[in-house]
Amino acid sequence: MNQPAVPVLEPGATGTRGLVEIKNVHKAFGHVEVLRGVTLTVHPGEVVVILGPSGSGKSTLLRTINHLEKVDAGHIAVDGDLVGYRARGGKLHELREREILAQRTHIGMVFQSFNLFPHLTAVENIIEAPIYAQHRSKGQARARALELLERVGLSDKTDVYPRQLSGGQQQRVAIARALALEPKVVLFDEPTSALDPELVGEVLDVIRNLADSGTTLIVVTHEMGFARDVADRVVFMDQGQIVEEGTPLQIFGAPRHERTKAFLSKVIEPAFNL
């Protein structure tokens, strides 16, 4: 594994909220190179939707943003702070685990499989991280959790356990849990792929409302209608690289790259209209 090169960050990056800078990121698992020089800047408050076939590197890219996967080369910064590393003496040094965990409180992530604690109620799932990671009082954390449950339409499910919730309700609790830390950026990794079709809409509605609030969102999804309606920018990935990016109107209406055209022709029905 190559040591990531020491980056030169742009002056003034620090002090923004939700600026994500991905520079020439490479990641391999064994001999399989999953990310091959990905460069992408997501601006504060922007909603970026990442599309692409299975195995194109979309989920791996998300996981490098909060250092769940270490990069082999290149770097990632959020608001000018390197993710997972500190530059010292002309070299990059990986942060200690507790420092990485502290960074992750600024980068919320919602997984496709919910990942709720089954032995905790909805409100208990939400207050866990603020209490232990941010040292908030139980009263403060609970008050915020109740606000968030109301925001995602689950104010009547406060003391309900995950097994008593539908898949869509569980995912909405997971979104509230991610927001409880008041992150600068929220990452969504196929947030509806584990849901029955009739439950997809309720989760997408919550994400739509979140997008309207000005939070920086990076969403990996196969929901083309959502990407068309909500994204500020659509990024198409294939074989570990960004093939094309642009507005939803451009990507869905007039894609430039043949690979993008081929992908969209398979996943969008003929009746799909802008």
PDB file of N, CA and C in Angstrom, residues 96-135:
ATOM      1  N   ARG A  96      -5.312   8.713  15.583  1.00  0.00           N
ATOM      2  CA  ARG A  96      -5.722   7.667  16.507  1.00  0.00           C
ATOM      3  C   ARG A  96      -7.209   7.406  16.343  1.00  0.00           C
ATOM      4  N   GLU A  97      -7.632   6.228  16.788  1.00  0.00           N
ATOM      5  CA  GLU A  97      -9.022   5.819  16.592  1.00  0.00           C
ATOM      6  C   GLU A  97     -10.005   6.809  17.209  1.00  0.00           C
ATOM      7  N   ARG A  98      -9.699   7.312  18.400  1.00  0.00           N
ATOM      8  CA  ARG A  98     -10.642   8.236  19.029  1.00  0.00           C
ATOM      9  C   ARG A  98     -10.709   9.565  18.262  1.00  0.00           C
ATOM     10  N   GLU A  99      -9.585   9.961  17.618  1.00  0.00           N
ATOM     11  CA  GLU A  99      -9.599  11.174  16.800  1.00  0.00           C
ATOM     12  C   GLU A  99     -10.419  10.956  15.533  1.00  0.00           C
ATOM     13  N   ILE A 100     -10.322   9.752  14.974  1.00  0.00           N
ATOM     14  CA  ILE A 100     -11.123   9.420  13.795  1.00  0.00           C
ATOM     15  C   ILE A 100     -12.600   9.398  14.157  1.00  0.00           C
ATOM     16  N   LEU A 101     -12.925   8.828  15.316  1.00  0.00           N
ATOM     17  CA  LEU A 101     -14.322   8.797  15.755  1.00  0.00           C
ATOM     18  C   LEU A 101     -14.856  10.204  15.954  1.00  0.00           C
ATOM     19  N   ALA A 102     -14.007  11.104  16.466  1.00  0.00           N
ATOM     20  CA  ALA A 102     -14.416  12.495  16.638  1.00  0.00           C
ATOM     21  C   ALA A 102     -14.705  13.146  15.284  1.00  0.00           C
ATOM     22  N   GLN A 103     -13.877  12.843  14.285  1.00  0.00           N
ATOM     23  CA  GLN A 103     -14.121  13.378  12.942  1.00  0.00           C
ATOM     24  C   GLN A 103     -15.450  12.871  12.384  1.00  0.00           C
ATOM     25  N   ARG A 104     -15.750  11.611  12.661  1.00  0.00           N
ATOM     26  CA  ARG A 104     -16.973  11.022  12.108  1.00  0.00           C
ATOM     27  C   ARG A 104     -18.238  11.656  12.663  1.00  0.00           C
ATOM     28  N   THR A 105     -18.135  12.336  13.797  1.00  0.00           N
ATOM     29  CA  THR A 105     -19.323  13.011  14.307  1.00  0.00           C
ATOM     30  C   THR A 105     -19.740  14.155  13.385  1.00  0.00           C
ATOM     31  N   HIS A 106     -18.826  14.607  12.515  1.00  0.00           N
ATOM     32  CA  HIS A 106     -19.133  15.676  11.563  1.00  0.00           C
ATOM     33  C   HIS A 106     -19.595  15.128  10.217  1.00  0.00           C
ATOM     34  N   ILE A 107     -19.527  13.790  10.067  1.00  0.00           N
ATOM     35  CA  ILE A 107     -19.850  13.163   8.776  1.00  0.00           C
ATOM     36  C   ILE A 107     -20.853  12.053   9.041  1.00  0.00           C
ATOM     37  N   GLY A 108     -22.130  12.389   8.959  1.00  0.00           N
ATOM     38  CA  GLY A 108     -23.160  11.388   9.217  1.00  0.00           C
ATOM     39  C   GLY A 108     -23.251  10.391   8.078  1.00  0.00           C
ATOM     40  N   MET A 109     -23.648   9.161   8.412  1.00  0.00           N
ATOM     41  CA  MET A 109     -23.799   8.155   7.360  1.00  0.00           C
ATOM     42  C   MET A 109     -25.023   7.301   7.631  1.00  0.00           C
ATOM     43  N   VAL A 110     -25.810   7.102   6.584  1.00  0.00           N
ATOM     44  CA  VAL A 110     -26.998   6.261   6.646  1.00  0.00           C
ATOM     45  C   VAL A 110     -26.761   5.079   5.712  1.00  0.00           C
ATOM     46  N   PHE A 111     -26.807   3.875   6.269  1.00  0.00           N
ATOM     47  CA  PHE A 111     -26.504   2.664   5.521  1.00  0.00           C
ATOM     48  C   PHE A 111     -27.785   2.053   4.958  1.00  0.00           C
ATOM     49  N   GLN A 112     -27.605   1.143   4.012  1.00  0.00           N
ATOM     50  CA  GLN A 112     -28.780   0.506   3.420  1.00  0.00           C
ATOM     51  C   GLN A 112     -29.445  -0.468   4.378  1.00  0.00           C
ATOM     52  N   SER A 113     -28.692  -0.976   5.369  1.00  0.00           N
ATOM     53  CA  SER A 113     -29.229  -2.004   6.261  1.00  0.00           C
ATOM     54  C   SER A 113     -29.642  -1.474   7.629  1.00  0.00           C
ATOM     55  N   PHE A 114     -29.843  -0.164   7.760  1.00  0.00           N
ATOM     56  CA  PHE A 114     -30.361   0.501   8.963  1.00  0.00           C
ATOM     57  C   PHE A 114     -29.356   0.507  10.119  1.00  0.00           C
ATOM     58  N   ASN A 115     -28.860  -0.689  10.523  1.00  0.00           N
ATOM     59  CA  ASN A 115     -27.852  -0.797  11.593  1.00  0.00           C
ATOM     60  C   ASN A 115     -28.323  -0.210  12.921  1.00  0.00           C
ATOM     61  N   LEU A 116     -29.599  -0.331  13.231  1.00  0.00           N
ATOM     62  CA  LEU A 116     -30.092   0.102  14.536  1.00  0.00           C
ATOM     63  C   LEU A 116     -29.756  -0.941  15.595  1.00  0.00           C
ATOM     64  N   PHE A 117     -29.584  -0.489  16.831  1.00  0.00           N
ATOM     65  CA  PHE A 117     -29.372  -1.421  17.938  1.00  0.00           C
ATOM     66  C   PHE A 117     -30.721  -2.049  18.291  1.00  0.00           C
ATOM     67  N   PRO A 118     -30.860  -3.375  18.158  1.00  0.00           N
ATOM     68  CA  PRO A 118     -32.179  -3.998  18.362  1.00  0.00           C
ATOM     69  C   PRO A 118     -32.679  -3.932  19.797  1.00  0.00           C
ATOM     70  N   HIS A 119     -31.759  -3.791  20.758  1.00  0.00           N
ATOM     71  CA  HIS A 119     -32.165  -3.791  22.167  1.00  0.00           C
ATOM     72  C   HIS A 119     -32.490  -2.395  22.677  1.00  0.00           C
ATOM     73  N   LEU A 120     -32.391  -1.380  21.806  1.00  0.00           N
ATOM     74  CA  LEU A 120     -32.692  -0.005  22.194  1.00  0.00           C
ATOM     75  C   LEU A 120     -33.936   0.485  21.466  1.00  0.00           C
ATOM     76  N   THR A 121     -34.717   1.328  22.125  1.00  0.00           N
ATOM     77  CA  THR A 121     -35.882   1.927  21.483  1.00  0.00           C
ATOM     78  C   THR A 121     -35.429   2.950  20.446  1.00  0.00           C
ATOM     79  N   ALA A 122     -36.401   3.489  19.705  1.00  0.00           N
ATOM     80  CA  ALA A 122     -36.069   4.481  18.681  1.00  0.00           C
ATOM     81  C   ALA A 122     -35.325   5.665  19.284  1.00  0.00           C
ATOM     82  N   VAL A 123     -35.848   6.211  20.372  1.00  0.00           N
ATOM     83  CA  VAL A 123     -35.204   7.379  20.972  1.00  0.00           C
ATOM     84  C   VAL A 123     -33.849   7.017  21.569  1.00  0.00           C
ATOM     85  N   GLU A 124     -33.725   5.827  22.129  1.00  0.00           N
ATOM     86  CA  GLU A 124     -32.445   5.398  22.705  1.00  0.00           C
ATOM     87  C   GLU A 124     -31.382   5.220  21.625  1.00  0.00           C
ATOM     88  N   ASN A 125     -31.786   4.733  20.441  1.00  0.00           N
ATOM     89  CA  ASN A 125     -30.848   4.622  19.322  1.00  0.00           C
ATOM     90  C   ASN A 125     -30.301   5.991  18.932  1.00  0.00           C
ATOM     91  N   ILE A 126     -31.144   7.008  19.013  1.00  0.00           N
ATOM     92  CA  ILE A 126     -30.749   8.339  18.559  1.00  0.00           C
ATOM     93  C   ILE A 126     -29.861   9.049  19.573  1.00  0.00           C
ATOM     94  N   ILE A 127     -30.096   8.840  20.870  1.00  0.00           N
ATOM     95  CA  ILE A 127     -29.334   9.590  21.882  1.00  0.00           C
ATOM     96  C   ILE A 127     -27.984   8.962  22.214  1.00  0.00           C
ATOM     97  N   GLU A 128     -27.771   7.730  21.771  1.00  0.00           N
ATOM     98  CA  GLU A 128     -26.543   7.009  22.136  1.00  0.00           C
ATOM     99  C   GLU A 128     -25.281   7.779  21.746  1.00  0.00           C
ATOM    100  N   ALA A 129     -25.166   8.150  20.468  1.00  0.00           N
ATOM    101  CA  ALA A 129     -23.947   8.811  19.989  1.00  0.00           C
ATOM    102  C   ALA A 129     -23.753  10.211  20.573  1.00  0.00           C
ATOM    103  N   PRO A 130     -24.784  11.058  20.619  1.00  0.00           N
ATOM    104  CA  PRO A 130     -24.569  12.383  21.220  1.00  0.00           C
ATOM    105  C   PRO A 130     -24.085  12.322  22.667  1.00  0.00           C
ATOM    106  N   ILE A 131     -24.560  11.346  23.430  1.00  0.00           N
ATOM    107  CA  ILE A 131     -24.153  11.239  24.833  1.00  0.00           C
ATOM    108  C   ILE A 131     -22.703  10.770  24.944  1.00  0.00           C
ATOM    109  N   TYR A 132     -22.353   9.736  24.184  1.00  0.00           N
ATOM    110  CA  TYR A 132     -21.031   9.131  24.353  1.00  0.00           C
ATOM    111  C   TYR A 132     -19.956   9.758  23.472  1.00  0.00           C
ATOM    112  N   ALA A 133     -20.338  10.268  22.306  1.00  0.00           N
ATOM    113  CA  ALA A 133     -19.336  10.855  21.413  1.00  0.00           C
ATOM    114  C   ALA A 133     -19.179  12.356  21.604  1.00  0.00           C
ATOM    115  N   GLN A 134     -20.271  13.013  21.992  1.00  0.00           N
ATOM    116  CA  GLN A 134     -20.227  14.472  22.136  1.00  0.00           C
ATOM    117  C   GLN A 134     -20.460  14.928  23.572  1.00  0.00           C
ATOM    118  N   HIS A 135     -20.625  13.976  24.473  1.00  0.00           N
ATOM    119  CA  HIS A 135     -20.749  14.261  25.911  1.00  0.00           C
ATOM    120  C   HIS A 135     -21.902  15.207  26.231  1.00  0.00           C
TER     121      HIS A 135
END
